[in-house]
Amino acid sequence: MSSTITRRQLLGAAGAAAALAIDSRRALAEAYPVRPVRLVVPFAAGGPTDVVARLTGQWLSERLGQQFIIENRPGAGGSVGTEVVVRAPPDGYTLLQVGAFTVVNAALYDNLSFSFARDITPVASMFSTPLVMVANPSLPAKTIPEFIAYAKRQSRQDQYGVERNWRNAPRHRRTVQNDGWR
């Protein structure tokens, strides 16, 4: 005995199968978070990265109904805390509060045990801050090209300062020199 399936029956069966597949995946998906989340700050408590992490953790706790525990792991310009996160299980329960200055470590240090490109996945941009270059108002240069031209004309060794983990980095100085600042 042969039976024929109409186009309407076939489409109905396909639609039902698709709906069941969607519902079964939804049933298997676990709500997040179901336990406390660790938010690692790779710097000492009280700094700007820590303050943003604490505000973010409080905000997420209130909205998701689960604790976000701030854990400060300072050292090596942020590398100690970053390594803690890299070595944690990739389950979304250990997060890293990081700024652009932490990513600079990849350019400053040859011996890091991790790679930001390989081992860290960006989740969200939290905030942004402008970077500015300032000088004494008596300096005749008012733009970056004017400053570079001015610095090249000087016979003396110019001094400069940079923030955070760049301040004592010989590589940064070489980069500035190689990019034509001198």
XYZ file of C-alpha atoms in Angstrom, residues 91-167:
77
model
C 33.026 28.920 30.942
C 32.182 32.622 31.282
C 32.549 32.629 35.066
C 35.975 34.301 35.141
C 36.102 37.668 33.384
C 38.907 40.228 33.015
C 38.453 43.977 33.414
C 41.124 45.324 31.105
C 42.098 48.611 29.528
C 44.083 49.423 26.423
C 47.178 49.905 28.587
C 47.088 46.206 29.510
C 47.060 45.139 25.874
C 50.225 47.207 25.381
C 52.061 44.465 27.305
C 51.952 42.319 24.175
C 54.168 44.899 22.476
C 56.387 45.563 25.496
C 57.243 42.065 26.702
C 58.599 39.177 24.654
C 58.159 36.535 27.348
C 54.426 36.616 28.141
C 52.969 33.150 28.681
C 49.777 34.147 26.864
C 48.659 35.961 23.746
C 45.824 38.483 23.838
C 44.897 37.592 20.264
C 44.789 33.858 20.991
C 43.775 33.594 24.659
C 41.432 36.536 25.360
C 38.041 37.145 23.751
C 36.571 40.666 23.897
C 33.063 40.679 25.371
C 32.084 44.333 25.711
C 33.507 47.828 25.539
C 32.930 49.410 28.936
C 34.092 52.998 28.425
C 36.570 55.056 26.479
C 38.909 57.836 27.457
C 40.729 60.281 25.222
C 44.493 60.339 25.112
C 46.058 63.752 24.904
C 49.512 65.195 24.462
C 50.262 68.270 26.548
C 53.191 70.673 26.716
C 54.176 73.950 28.286
C 52.146 76.775 26.675
C 55.368 78.543 25.674
C 56.262 75.692 23.299
C 55.908 77.050 19.743
C 54.381 73.794 18.428
C 50.575 73.604 18.469
C 50.056 70.398 16.425
C 51.748 66.983 16.296
C 53.538 67.717 12.971
C 54.745 71.067 14.380
C 55.961 69.299 17.522
C 57.862 66.653 15.528
C 59.510 69.352 13.395
C 60.373 71.342 16.540
C 61.849 68.269 18.275
C 63.994 67.443 15.234
C 65.450 70.974 15.208
C 66.542 70.779 18.847
C 70.151 69.870 19.555
C 69.461 68.828 23.138
C 67.915 65.597 24.361
C 64.172 66.222 24.770
C 62.325 64.711 27.700
C 58.913 63.155 27.672
C 56.712 61.165 29.997
C 54.009 58.599 29.417
C 51.488 56.961 31.699
C 51.336 53.550 33.331
C 53.449 50.654 32.105
C 55.001 52.676 29.285
C 56.938 55.016 31.558
